[in-house]
PDB file of C-alpha atoms and ligand atoms in Angstrom:
ATOM      1  CA  MET A 206      13.931 -18.921  -0.716  1.00 42.00           C
ATOM      2  CA  CYS A 207      11.102 -18.095   1.625  1.00 46.00           C
ATOM      3  CA  LEU A 208       8.847 -17.196  -1.266  1.00 45.00           C
ATOM      4  CA  ARG A 209       9.512 -20.477  -3.011  1.00 48.00           C
ATOM      5  CA  LYS A 210       8.764 -22.378   0.181  1.00 47.00           C
ATOM      6  CA  ARG A 211       5.566 -20.484   0.608  1.00 51.00           C
ATOM      7  CA  VAL A 212       4.496 -21.064  -2.979  1.00 45.00           C
ATOM      8  CA  SER A 213       5.071 -24.805  -2.718  1.00 52.00           C
ATOM      9  CA  TRP A 214       3.241 -24.824   0.575  1.00 49.00           C
ATOM     10  CA  LEU A 215       0.299 -23.047  -1.025  1.00 45.00           C
ATOM     11  CA  ALA A 216       0.354 -25.429  -3.989  1.00 48.00           C
ATOM     12  CA  PHE A 217       0.332 -28.315  -1.532  1.00 47.00           C
ATOM     13  CA  LEU A 218      -2.647 -26.858   0.305  1.00 44.00           C
ATOM     14  CA  TYR A 219      -4.440 -26.231  -2.965  1.00 51.00           C
ATOM     15  CA  VAL A 220      -3.987 -29.789  -4.217  1.00 46.00           C
ATOM     16  CA  GLY A 221      -5.053 -31.080  -0.817  1.00 46.00           C
ATOM     17  CA  LEU A 222      -8.174 -28.964  -0.924  1.00 49.00           C
ATOM     18  CA  ILE A 223      -9.104 -30.170  -4.423  1.00 46.00           C
ATOM     19  CA  CYS A 224      -8.665 -33.780  -3.306  1.00 38.00           C
ATOM     20  CA  GLN A 225     -10.792 -33.176  -0.224  1.00 58.00           C
ATOM     21  CA  LEU A 226     -13.496 -31.563  -2.310  1.00 45.00           C
ATOM     22  CA  ALA A 227     -13.506 -34.327  -4.887  1.00 48.00           C
ATOM     23  CA  VAL A 228     -13.608 -37.016  -2.248  1.00 45.00           C
ATOM     24  CA  SER A 229     -16.302 -35.378  -0.151  1.00 52.00           C
ATOM     25  CA  GLN A 230     -18.436 -34.766  -3.214  1.00 54.00           C
ATOM     26  CA  HIS A 231     -18.003 -38.370  -4.173  1.00 51.00           C
ATOM     27  CA  VAL A 232     -18.909 -39.479  -0.667  1.00 46.00           C
ATOM     28  CA  ALA A 233     -21.885 -37.158  -0.656  1.00 48.00           C
ATOM     29  CA  SER A 234     -23.237 -38.525  -3.919  1.00 52.00           C
ATOM     30  CA  ARG A 235     -22.676 -42.022  -2.640  1.00 54.00           C
ATOM     31  CA  ALA A 236     -24.534 -41.164   0.525  1.00 48.00           C
ATOM     32  CA  THR A 237     -27.421 -39.665  -1.451  1.00 46.00           C
ATOM     33  CA  ARG A 238     -27.568 -42.729  -3.599  1.00 49.00           C
ATOM     34  CA  ALA A 239     -27.578 -44.952  -0.555  1.00 46.00           C
ATOM     35  CA  ALA A 240     -30.361 -42.906   0.988  1.00 42.00           C
ATOM     36  CA  LEU A 241     -32.401 -43.091  -2.216  1.00 37.00           C
ATOM     37  CA  ILE A 242     -31.927 -46.801  -2.397  1.00 40.00           C
ATOM     38  CA  LEU A 243     -33.043 -47.121   1.204  1.00 39.00           C
ATOM     39  CA  LEU A 244     -36.117 -45.024   0.559  1.00 40.00           C
ATOM     40  CA  ALA A 245     -37.117 -46.389  -2.799  1.00 42.00           C
ATOM     41  CA  SER A 246     -36.477 -50.059  -2.428  1.00 41.00           C
ATOM     42  CA  THR A 247     -37.431 -52.721   0.000  1.00 38.00           C
ATOM     43  CA  SER A 248     -33.926 -53.065   1.246  1.00 38.00           C
ATOM     44  CA  SER A 249     -31.869 -55.630  -0.537  1.00 37.00           C
ATOM     45  CA  PRO A 250     -29.054 -56.607   1.837  1.00 35.00           C
ATOM     46  CA  ALA A 251     -26.672 -57.191  -1.037  1.00 35.00           C
ATOM     47  CA  VAL A 252     -27.002 -53.609  -2.361  1.00 36.00           C
ATOM     48  CA  LEU A 253     -26.702 -52.085   1.083  1.00 35.00           C
ATOM     49  CA  ALA A 254     -23.651 -54.131   1.858  1.00 36.00           C
ATOM     50  CA  GLU A 255     -22.059 -52.870  -1.350  1.00 34.00           C
ATOM     51  CA  THR A 256     -22.708 -49.202  -0.596  1.00 37.00           C
ATOM     52  CA  ASP A 257     -21.501 -49.675   2.947  1.00 39.00           C
ATOM     53  CA  SER A 258     -18.223 -51.170   1.931  1.00 38.00           C
ATOM     54  CA  ASN A 259     -17.796 -48.433  -0.680  1.00 40.00           C
ATOM     55  CA  GLY A 260     -18.499 -45.812   1.914  1.00 38.00           C
ATOM     56  CA  ALA A 261     -15.877 -47.282   4.171  1.00 38.00           C
ATOM     57  CA  ALA A 262     -13.406 -47.339   1.338  1.00 37.00           C
ATOM     58  CA  GLU A 263     -14.075 -43.690   0.575  1.00 37.00           C
ATOM     59  CA  GLU A 264     -13.645 -42.808   4.189  1.00 37.00           C
ATOM     60  CA  SER A 265     -10.212 -44.266   4.425  1.00 35.00           C
ATOM     61  CA  THR A 266      -9.207 -42.412   1.236  1.00 34.00           C
ATOM     62  CA  ASN A 267     -10.528 -39.240   2.775  1.00 37.00           C
ATOM     63  CA  GLU A 268      -8.488 -39.716   5.905  1.00 36.00           C
ATOM     64  CA  GLY A 269      -5.453 -40.420   3.828  1.00 34.00           C
ATOM     65  CA  ALA A 270      -5.911 -37.124   1.994  1.00 36.00           C
ATOM     66  CA  ALA A 271      -6.485 -35.247   5.219  1.00 35.00           C
ATOM     67  CA  ALA A 272      -3.418 -36.755   6.827  1.00 35.00           C
ATOM     68  CA  SER A 273      -1.185 -35.910   3.890  1.00 37.00           C
ATOM     69  CA  GLY A 274      -2.712 -32.431   3.674  1.00 35.00           C
ATOM     70  CA  SER A 275      -1.706 -31.275   7.138  1.00 37.00           C
ATOM     71  CA  PRO A 276       1.619 -32.623   8.326  1.00 33.00           C
ATOM     72  CA  SER A 277       2.985 -30.487  11.112  1.00 38.00           C
ATOM     73  CA  ASP A 278       6.085 -29.360   9.177  1.00 39.00           C
ATOM     74  CA  THR A 279       4.061 -27.594   6.465  1.00 39.00           C
ATOM     75  CA  GLU A 280       2.373 -25.478   9.114  1.00 38.00           C
ATOM     76  CA  GLU A 281       5.621 -24.277  10.579  1.00 43.00           C
ATOM     77  CA  ILE A 282       7.284 -23.076   7.398  1.00 40.00           C
ATOM     78  CA  PRO A 283       5.218 -19.974   6.670  1.00 42.00           C
ATOM     79  CA  GLU A 284       5.385 -18.856  10.293  1.00 43.00           C
ATOM     80  CA  THR A 285       9.152 -19.056  10.346  1.00 41.00           C
ATOM     81  CA  CYS A 286       9.288 -17.064   7.103  1.00 43.00           C
ATOM     82  CA  GLN A 287       6.950 -14.432   8.483  1.00 45.00           C
ATOM     83  CA  ASP A 288       9.011 -14.016  11.616  1.00 43.00           C
ATOM     84  CA  THR A 289      12.305 -13.487   9.859  1.00 44.00           C
ATOM     85  CA  GLU A 290      10.716 -10.998   7.476  1.00 47.00           C
ATOM     86  CA  ASP A 291       9.110  -8.989  10.264  1.00 51.00           C
ATOM     87  CA  GLU A 292      11.982  -8.917  12.709  1.00 52.00           C
ATOM     88  CA  HIS A 293      14.828  -8.501  10.273  1.00 57.00           C
ATOM     89  CA  PRO A 294      13.573  -6.688   7.201  1.00 65.00           C
ATOM     90  CA  VAL A 295      16.425  -6.524   4.736  1.00 81.00           C
ATOM     91  CA  GLU A 296      17.015  -2.831   4.145  1.00 89.00           C
ATOM     92  CA  ARG A 297      17.614  -2.014   0.506  1.00 93.00           C
ATOM     93  CA  TYR A 298      18.900   1.158  -1.086  1.00 94.00           C
ATOM     94  CA  ASN A 299      18.588   2.676  -4.540  1.00 92.00           C
ATOM     95  CA  ALA A 300      21.562   3.551  -6.695  1.00 88.00           C
ATOM     96  CA  SER A 301      21.797   6.981  -5.032  1.00 89.00           C
ATOM     97  CA  GLY A 302      21.792   5.524  -1.524  1.00 93.00           C
ATOM     98  CA  ASP A 303      18.163   6.257  -0.647  1.00 95.00           C
ATOM     99  CA  ARG A 304      16.400   3.570   1.324  1.00 97.00           C
ATOM    100  CA  VAL A 305      13.878   1.560  -0.683  1.00 97.00           C
ATOM    101  CA  ILE A 306      10.568   1.029   1.119  1.00 97.00           C
ATOM    102  CA  THR A 307       7.848  -1.386  -0.030  1.00 97.00           C
ATOM    103  CA  PRO A 308       4.137  -0.513   0.008  1.00 97.00           C
ATOM    104  CA  SER A 309       3.483  -3.300   2.554  1.00 96.00           C
ATOM    105  CA  GLU A 310       6.171  -1.915   4.848  1.00 96.00           C
ATOM    106  CA  LEU A 311       4.639   1.532   4.531  1.00 97.00           C
ATOM    107  CA  ALA A 312       1.145   0.178   5.219  1.00 97.00           C
ATOM    108  CA  LYS A 313       2.244  -1.138   8.617  1.00 96.00           C
ATOM    109  CA  HIS A 314       3.147   2.332   9.838  1.00 97.00           C
ATOM    110  CA  VAL A 315      -0.140   3.970  10.760  1.00 96.00           C
ATOM    111  CA  GLY A 316       0.553   4.357  14.473  1.00 94.00           C
ATOM    112  CA  GLU A 317      -2.427   2.277  15.548  1.00 93.00           C
ATOM    113  CA  GLY A 318      -2.785   2.428  19.331  1.00 92.00           C
ATOM    114  CA  GLY A 319      -0.633   5.543  19.628  1.00 92.00           C
ATOM    115  CA  ALA A 320       2.499   6.701  17.835  1.00 93.00           C
ATOM    116  CA  SER A 321       5.898   6.066  19.407  1.00 93.00           C
ATOM    117  CA  GLU A 322       9.507   5.441  18.463  1.00 92.00           C
ATOM    118  CA  THR A 323       8.624   1.810  17.709  1.00 93.00           C
ATOM    119  CA  ASN A 324       5.172   2.541  16.287  1.00 96.00           C
ATOM    120  CA  GLN A 325       5.759   5.323  13.813  1.00 97.00           C
ATOM    121  CA  ILE A 326       3.396   7.037  11.422  1.00 97.00           C
ATOM    122  CA  TRP A 327       4.649   7.140   7.869  1.00 97.00           C
ATOM    123  CA  LEU A 328       3.163   8.689   4.767  1.00 97.00           C
ATOM    124  CA  SER A 329       4.291   8.909   1.189  1.00 98.00           C
ATOM    125  CA  ILE A 330       3.896  11.783  -1.241  1.00 98.00           C
ATOM    126  CA  LEU A 331       5.039  11.538  -4.858  1.00 98.00           C
ATOM    127  CA  GLY A 332       6.765   8.317  -3.787  1.00 98.00           C
ATOM    128  CA  LYS A 333       8.859   9.834  -1.007  1.00 98.00           C
ATOM    129  CA  VAL A 334       8.243   8.385   2.438  1.00 98.00           C
ATOM    130  CA  TYR A 335       8.296  10.532   5.590  1.00 98.00           C
ATOM    131  CA  ASP A 336       8.011   9.794   9.287  1.00 97.00           C
ATOM    132  CA  VAL A 337       5.290  12.170  10.496  1.00 97.00           C
ATOM    133  CA  SER A 338       4.907  10.687  13.991  1.00 96.00           C
ATOM    134  CA  THR A 339       5.255  14.123  15.606  1.00 96.00           C
ATOM    135  CA  GLY A 340       2.122  15.164  13.705  1.00 95.00           C
ATOM    136  CA  GLU A 341       0.000  12.491  15.361  1.00 94.00           C
ATOM    137  CA  ASP A 342      -2.798  15.007  15.965  1.00 93.00           C
ATOM    138  CA  PHE A 343      -3.206  15.226  12.182  1.00 95.00           C
ATOM    139  CA  TYR A 344      -2.221  11.762  10.985  1.00 95.00           C
ATOM    140  CA  GLY A 345      -2.897   9.562  14.027  1.00 94.00           C
ATOM    141  CA  TYR A 346      -4.897   6.364  13.658  1.00 93.00           C
ATOM    142  CA  GLY A 347      -8.591   7.203  14.091  1.00 87.00           C
ATOM    143  CA  LYS A 348      -7.594  10.703  15.182  1.00 84.00           C
ATOM    144  CA  GLY A 349      -6.685  13.435  12.787  1.00 80.00           C
ATOM    145  CA  GLY A 350      -8.387  14.620   9.642  1.00 87.00           C
ATOM    146  CA  TYR A 351      -5.368  13.464   7.650  1.00 94.00           C
ATOM    147  CA  ALA A 352      -5.325   9.913   9.023  1.00 95.00           C
ATOM    148  CA  TYR A 353      -6.109   8.645   5.537  1.00 96.00           C
ATOM    149  CA  TYR A 354      -2.651   9.740   4.372  1.00 97.00           C
ATOM    150  CA  ALA A 355      -0.878   7.454   6.853  1.00 97.00           C
ATOM    151  CA  GLY A 356       0.519   4.174   5.574  1.00 97.00           C
ATOM    152  CA  ARG A 357      -0.024   4.951   1.897  1.00 97.00           C
ATOM    153  CA  ASP A 358       0.771   7.264  -0.984  1.00 98.00           C
ATOM    154  CA  ALA A 359      -2.325   9.382  -1.533  1.00 97.00           C
ATOM    155  CA  SER A 360      -0.596  12.123  -3.540  1.00 98.00           C
ATOM    156  CA  PRO A 361      -3.598  13.337  -5.594  1.00 97.00           C
ATOM    157  CA  CYS A 362      -5.624  13.845  -2.380  1.00 97.00           C
ATOM    158  CA  PHE A 363      -3.263  16.609  -1.246  1.00 96.00           C
ATOM    159  CA  SER A 364      -4.599  18.745  -4.073  1.00 95.00           C
ATOM    160  CA  THR A 365      -8.221  17.622  -4.267  1.00 95.00           C
ATOM    161  CA  GLY A 366      -9.014  16.890  -0.618  1.00 94.00           C
ATOM    162  CA  GLN A 367     -10.895  13.794  -1.770  1.00 95.00           C
ATOM    163  CA  ASN A 368      -9.338  11.604   0.902  1.00 95.00           C
ATOM    164  CA  ASN A 369     -10.439   8.140  -0.143  1.00 95.00           C
ATOM    165  CA  ASP A 370      -9.287   5.297  -2.386  1.00 96.00           C
ATOM    166  CA  GLU A 371     -10.974   6.816  -5.409  1.00 96.00           C
ATOM    167  CA  GLY A 372      -9.257  10.144  -4.816  1.00 96.00           C
ATOM    168  CA  ALA A 373      -5.908   8.456  -4.242  1.00 96.00           C
ATOM    169  CA  ALA A 374      -6.222   6.554  -7.524  1.00 96.00           C
ATOM    170  CA  GLU A 375      -6.600   9.689  -9.644  1.00 96.00           C
ATOM    171  CA  ALA A 376      -4.113   9.993 -12.502  1.00 97.00           C
ATOM    172  CA  LEU A 377      -2.406  13.170 -11.339  1.00 97.00           C
ATOM    173  CA  GLU A 378       0.184  12.856 -14.094  1.00 96.00           C
ATOM    174  CA  GLU A 379      -2.595  13.894 -16.473  1.00 97.00           C
ATOM    175  CA  TRP A 380      -3.440  17.057 -14.558  1.00 97.00           C
ATOM    176  CA  GLU A 381      -2.567  20.532 -15.699  1.00 95.00           C
ATOM    177  CA  ASP A 382       0.524  22.059 -14.097  1.00 94.00           C
ATOM    178  CA  LYS A 383      -1.359  24.410 -11.764  1.00 91.00           C
ATOM    179  CA  LYS A 384      -3.312  21.610 -10.115  1.00 93.00           C
ATOM    180  CA  LEU A 385      -0.135  19.542  -9.833  1.00 96.00           C
ATOM    181  CA  MET A 386       1.474  22.450  -8.030  1.00 95.00           C
ATOM    182  CA  GLY A 387      -0.758  21.857  -5.008  1.00 95.00           C
ATOM    183  CA  VAL A 388       0.741  18.412  -4.493  1.00 97.00           C
ATOM    184  CA  TRP A 389       4.243  19.718  -5.083  1.00 97.00           C
ATOM    185  CA  GLU A 390       3.825  22.395  -2.412  1.00 96.00           C
ATOM    186  CA  TRP A 391       2.795  19.740   0.111  1.00 97.00           C
ATOM    187  CA  SER A 392       5.736  17.624  -0.943  1.00 97.00           C
ATOM    188  CA  THR A 393       8.168  20.475  -0.222  1.00 97.00           C
ATOM    189  CA  PHE A 394       6.343  21.100   3.060  1.00 97.00           C
ATOM    190  CA  TYR A 395       7.267  17.582   4.219  1.00 97.00           C
ATOM    191  CA  GLU A 396      10.761  17.857   2.790  1.00 97.00           C
ATOM    192  CA  ASP A 397      11.485  21.110   4.647  1.00 97.00           C
ATOM    193  CA  HIS A 398       9.653  20.258   7.852  1.00 97.00           C
ATOM    194  CA  GLU A 399      11.585  20.566  11.085  1.00 96.00           C
ATOM    195  CA  THR A 400      10.402  17.377  12.766  1.00 97.00           C
ATOM    196  CA  TYR A 401       9.136  15.182   9.942  1.00 97.00           C
ATOM    197  CA  LYS A 402      11.884  12.922   8.698  1.00 97.00           C
ATOM    198  CA  TYR A 403      12.562  11.740   5.150  1.00 98.00           C
ATOM    199  CA  LEU A 404      12.988   7.947   5.166  1.00 97.00           C
ATOM    200  CA  GLY A 405      13.271   6.717   1.594  1.00 98.00           C
ATOM    201  CA  VAL A 406      11.509   6.004  -1.673  1.00 98.00           C
ATOM    202  CA  LEU A 407       8.377   3.945  -2.225  1.00 98.00           C
ATOM    203  CA  ALA A 408       9.336   1.009  -4.436  1.00 97.00           C
ATOM    204  CA  GLY A 409       7.013  -0.470  -7.013  1.00 95.00           C
ATOM    205  CA  SER A 410       4.894   2.655  -7.076  1.00 96.00           C
ATOM    206  CA  LYS A 411       3.856   5.055  -9.797  1.00 96.00           C
ATOM    207  CA  TYR A 412       6.986   7.075  -8.969  1.00 98.00           C
ATOM    208  CA  PHE A 413       9.786   4.587  -8.295  1.00 98.00           C
ATOM    209  CA  ASP A 414      10.410   1.118  -9.711  1.00 97.00           C
ATOM    210  CA  ASP A 415      11.122  -1.990  -7.595  1.00 95.00           C
ATOM    211  CA  GLU A 416      14.797  -1.029  -7.276  1.00 95.00           C
ATOM    212  CA  GLY A 417      13.937   2.495  -6.176  1.00 96.00           C
ATOM    213  CA  ASN A 418      14.889   4.153  -9.450  1.00 97.00           C
ATOM    214  CA  GLU A 419      12.938   7.303 -10.129  1.00 97.00           C
ATOM    215  CA  LEU A 420      10.525   6.772 -13.013  1.00 98.00           C
ATOM    216  CA  PRO A 421      10.101   9.232 -15.907  1.00 98.00           C
ATOM    217  CA  VAL A 422       6.524   9.948 -14.851  1.00 98.00           C
ATOM    218  CA  ARG A 423       7.797  11.350 -11.552  1.00 98.00           C
ATOM    219  CA  GLN A 424      10.530  13.357 -13.225  1.00 98.00           C
ATOM    220  CA  ASP A 425       7.888  14.891 -15.474  1.00 97.00           C
ATOM    221  CA  ILE A 426       5.547  15.675 -12.564  1.00 97.00           C
ATOM    222  CA  VAL A 427       8.324  17.296 -10.536  1.00 97.00           C
ATOM    223  CA  LYS A 428       9.555  19.328 -13.508  1.00 97.00           C
ATOM    224  CA  ARG A 429       6.117  20.644 -14.461  1.00 97.00           C
ATOM    225  CA  ALA A 430       5.022  21.306 -10.885  1.00 96.00           C
ATOM    226  CA  SER A 431       8.202  23.049  -9.800  1.00 95.00           C
ATOM    227  CA  GLU A 432       8.230  25.210 -12.934  1.00 95.00           C
ATOM    228  CA  ALA A 433       4.589  26.155 -12.352  1.00 95.00           C
ATOM    229  CA  LYS A 434       5.484  27.007  -8.769  1.00 94.00           C
ATOM    230  CA  ALA A 435       8.397  29.208  -9.865  1.00 95.00           C
ATOM    231  CA  ILE A 436       6.109  31.085 -12.274  1.00 95.00           C
ATOM    232  CA  ALA A 437       3.415  31.506  -9.625  1.00 94.00           C
ATOM    233  CA  ASP A 438       5.964  32.793  -7.101  1.00 94.00           C
ATOM    234  CA  LYS A 439       7.298  35.285  -9.639  1.00 96.00           C
ATOM    235  CA  GLU A 440       3.802  36.509 -10.498  1.00 95.00           C
ATOM    236  CA  ARG A 441       2.994  36.984  -6.830  1.00 95.00           C
ATOM    237  CA  GLU A 442       6.215  38.930  -6.302  1.00 95.00           C
ATOM    238  CA  GLU A 443       5.473  41.204  -9.285  1.00 96.00           C
ATOM    239  CA  LYS A 444       1.940  41.896  -8.076  1.00 96.00           C
ATOM    240  CA  LYS A 445       3.292  42.830  -4.686  1.00 95.00           C
ATOM    241  CA  LYS A 446       5.826  45.232  -6.232  1.00 96.00           C
ATOM    242  CA  LYS A 447       3.095  46.780  -8.396  1.00 95.00           C
ATOM    243  CA  ARG A 448       0.873  47.381  -5.368  1.00 95.00           C
ATOM    244  CA  GLN A 449       3.748  48.963  -3.466  1.00 94.00           C
ATOM    245  CA  ALA A 450       4.546  51.239  -6.430  1.00 94.00           C
ATOM    246  CA  GLU A 451       0.895  52.291  -6.718  1.00 94.00           C
ATOM    247  CA  ARG A 452       0.734  53.070  -3.003  1.00 94.00           C
ATOM    248  CA  LEU A 453       3.881  55.139  -3.235  1.00 93.00           C
ATOM    249  CA  ALA A 454       2.531  57.053  -6.265  1.00 93.00           C
ATOM    250  CA  ARG A 455      -0.707  57.873  -4.400  1.00 92.00           C
ATOM    251  CA  LYS A 456       1.290  59.059  -1.394  1.00 90.00           C
ATOM    252  CA  ASN A 457       3.463  61.350  -3.575  1.00 90.00           C
ATOM    253  CA  LYS A 458       0.371  62.910  -5.193  1.00 87.00           C
ATOM    254  CA  GLN A 459      -1.082  63.935  -1.853  1.00 77.00           C
TER     255      GLN A 459
HETATM  256  C1  LIG B 627      17.021   7.376  -5.433  1.00 78.32           C
HETATM  257  O1  LIG B 627      16.068   8.119  -4.695  1.00 78.32           O
HETATM  258  C2  LIG B 627      16.280   9.517  -4.719  1.00 78.32           C
HETATM  259  C3  LIG B 627      15.293  10.155  -3.791  1.00 78.32           C
HETATM  260  O2  LIG B 627      14.106  10.428  -4.354  1.00 78.32           O
HETATM  261  C4  LIG B 627      16.168  10.034  -6.107  1.00 78.32           C
HETATM  262  O3  LIG B 627      16.398  11.419  -6.133  1.00 78.32           O
HETATM  263  C5  LIG B 627      17.177   9.321  -6.980  1.00 78.32           C
HETATM  264  O4  LIG B 627      16.986   9.716  -8.311  1.00 78.32           O
HETATM  265  C6  LIG B 627      16.978   7.810  -6.862  1.00 78.32           C
HETATM  266  N1  LIG B 627      18.027   7.144  -7.595  1.00 78.32           N
HETATM  267  C7  LIG B 627      17.853   6.653  -8.794  1.00 78.32           C
HETATM  268  C8  LIG B 627      19.046   6.002  -9.386  1.00 78.32           C
HETATM  269  O5  LIG B 627      16.797   6.704  -9.369  1.00 78.32           O
END
């Protein structure tokens, strides 16, 4: 309902603007013509009278357009809409009961002016949104080295360290599994963290659709990254065992 109101209000403004432009251009060309006539000719009162009366006519049209373009009620509508949206955001949930968060809602949570209970710092990784307010030293507005991560999903940056819009726009779904693993490890770091809190899913993102349903691209990323992580963990464990066995063998020889 609000959206429709706003659209019609915008359309109204737009039409008003076009009218204003057309009229003022018309008036301007009239004025130029009048000036030229004044300059070029020994003034003929009849001609001047005509342009004058035309000018007056244009002016009244212009006022008419201006008056119809800014009635007080059209100004109030968008404000009212904004207020209700800000103060009472309708909380939505996906089919599994996870809260659905919009990118614009996420973008508001950067903790500008200092993080608090009512001014939280949120970040999203692989489309999962966390409250990281307790990590203000890292993510705080204009503070920490990770401030770029606040208020957005910058998943690729967690692996590349290229913390800017270009880095955040990288197509991580095209990466090889090992590189993807870096992002996955950070994602589990947030998930398992003692004081960071999972809030919900980022709707309309690369990872979740508008209703908060997990998209196949995310399922694929998670599958590949977690499998790569399992393999890497196993390899590390085997290397450790091998080193221990070698140490033991050397000790027995002595
Ligand atoms: C809802 O979000 C959770 C959290 O990421 C996700 O695991 C689940 O698959 C989502 N539900 C659906 C139906 O996609």
